[in-house]
Amino acid sequence: MNICVVGVSHLSQVTAACLAHAGHCVAILNQDRLPLPTWPTESTLDDLLHEGYTNGRLTITTEIDTAVCPADVVWIANDLPLDVNDRTDIDAQLKSWTRLFPCLQPRALVLLSSQVPVGTTWRLEKLFDDWWPTRYVHYPGNGFGYIPENLQ
């Protein structure tokens, strides 16, 4: 399965490394930032990342079409910037994520596992439904889902 992991966070690295280790072809869409260094206690993560890069199942790119177009699953796993009151501008994030829409395959599954307010997945799906019919014949079956962020 081809999977695109969106983000350059600890969550995205763990997700991508484990999926590549399980045999999937994974592209990390990193939005012009370098991957984070792993923590000293995470030698296994370093090994998994190295394994994925070495065997060609794990790549990093800043090109949306290279990462998203072949993906059966687009897994959004990026950290969201917070303000001093521990809130994020979810509207800005939703706008950023809509840049993925033109490259989504019919029947692609979009998973959101970033920490977001309740209702964000529904809002993203609504934006997609509003966008999609204006460009193509609507193709039922595109799916959106939420996986709570939990790395333990």
C-alpha positions as a printed Julia matrix, in Angstrom:
152×3 Matrix{Float64}:
   0.0    0.0     0.0
   1.21   3.53   -0.75
   0.92   5.88    2.2
   1.69   9.58    2.5
   2.39  10.84    6.02
   1.96  14.61    6.25
   4.11  16.36    8.84
   7.53  16.59   10.34
   6.77  15.81   13.95
   7.63  13.04   16.32
   4.23  11.52   15.56
   4.82  11.58   11.8
   8.26   9.96   12.13
   7.0    7.16   14.36
   3.99   6.58   12.09
   6.05   6.56    8.89
   8.84   4.37   10.28
   6.42   1.75   11.61
   4.36   1.69    8.4
   7.52   1.28    6.28
   8.73  -1.47    8.61
   5.4   -3.23    8.1
   6.13  -3.29    4.35
   4.25  -0.26    3.03
   5.73   2.34    0.67
   5.7    5.57    2.68
   6.42   9.14    1.64
   6.75  11.79    4.33
   5.51  15.15    3.08
   7.58  17.46    5.22
   6.63  20.96    4.04
  10.19  22.31    3.72
  11.39  21.3     7.19
  13.97  18.73    8.13
  12.86  15.74   10.19
  13.3   16.09   13.91
  16.22  14.35   15.59
  15.07  11.32   17.51
  15.45  11.28   21.27
  18.55   9.52   22.67
  16.39   6.83   24.24
  14.82   5.97   20.88
  17.5    3.9    19.22
  14.81   1.62   17.81
  13.19   4.53   15.98
  16.55   5.48   14.45
  16.96   1.87   13.34
  13.48   1.78   11.81
  14.01   5.08    9.97
  17.38   3.89    8.65
  15.87   0.57    7.59
  13.09   2.35    5.69
  15.47   4.71    3.89
  17.89   1.89    3.06
  15.31  -0.49    1.62
  13.56   2.3    -0.3
  10.19   1.99    1.42
  10.56   5.38    3.15
  11.2    8.67    1.38
  10.99  12.33    2.35
   9.74  14.95   -0.06
   8.44  18.51   -0.11
   6.48  17.87   -3.33
   2.76  17.42   -2.66
   2.06  15.64   -5.95
   4.97  13.2    -5.46
   3.73  12.22   -1.99
  -0.06  12.43   -2.31
  -0.9   11.38   -5.9
   0.13   7.71   -5.55
  -1.17   7.4    -1.96
  -3.96   5.04   -1.0
  -3.87   6.6     2.46
  -2.94  10.18    3.4
  -2.14  10.28    7.11
  -2.03  13.82    8.52
   0.23  13.66   11.56
   1.75  17.08   12.0
   2.15  19.16   15.12
  -0.09  22.18   15.23
   1.3   25.54   16.32
  -0.22  26.72   19.59
  -0.65  30.23   20.94
   0.07  31.29   24.54
  -3.37  30.02   25.57
  -2.63  26.54   24.18
  -4.99  27.05   21.19
  -4.3   26.5    17.51
  -5.59  28.36   14.48
  -7.45  25.39   13.06
  -8.76  27.45   10.14
  -5.2   28.0     8.91
  -4.5   24.27    9.25
  -7.65  23.33    7.36
  -6.68  25.73    4.57
  -3.23  24.15    4.43
  -4.68  20.63    4.28
  -7.0   21.56    1.39
  -3.83  21.82   -0.75
  -3.81  18.02   -0.69
  -7.23  17.71   -2.39
  -6.15  18.04   -6.06
  -3.8   15.08   -5.67
  -6.1   12.67   -3.84
  -6.91   9.45   -5.65
 -10.53   8.37   -5.86
 -11.22   6.2    -2.82
  -8.19   7.52   -0.96
  -8.52   7.44    2.81
  -7.51  10.57    4.71
  -6.64   9.97    8.36
  -6.19  12.86   10.76
  -4.21  12.06   13.89
  -2.98  15.5    14.9
  -4.35  17.0    18.1
  -7.34  18.98   16.85
 -10.58  20.31   18.33
 -13.72  18.17   18.16
 -15.38  18.53   14.76
 -12.21  19.15   12.76
 -12.47  15.93   10.75
 -16.06  16.77    9.86
 -14.99  20.27    8.77
 -12.19  18.84    6.6
 -14.59  16.39    4.99
 -17.1   19.2     4.36
 -14.38  21.31    2.7
 -13.54  18.34    0.49
 -17.19  17.76   -0.44
 -17.53  21.46   -1.32
 -14.32  21.4    -3.37
 -14.59  18.07   -5.17
 -17.81  18.53   -7.23
 -16.55  21.81   -8.64
 -13.66  20.02  -10.34
 -14.79  16.47  -11.11
 -17.78  14.23  -11.08
 -18.26  13.32   -7.43
 -16.78   9.93   -6.69
 -18.29   8.41   -3.56
 -15.99   6.45   -1.37
 -13.4    9.0    -0.33
 -13.1    8.59    3.4
 -11.97  10.77    6.25
 -11.2    9.46    9.7
  -9.72  10.59   13.0
  -7.2    8.64   15.03
  -6.44  10.26   18.4
  -2.77  11.12   18.8
  -1.21   8.74   21.29
   2.38   7.6    21.08
   2.48   5.37   24.15
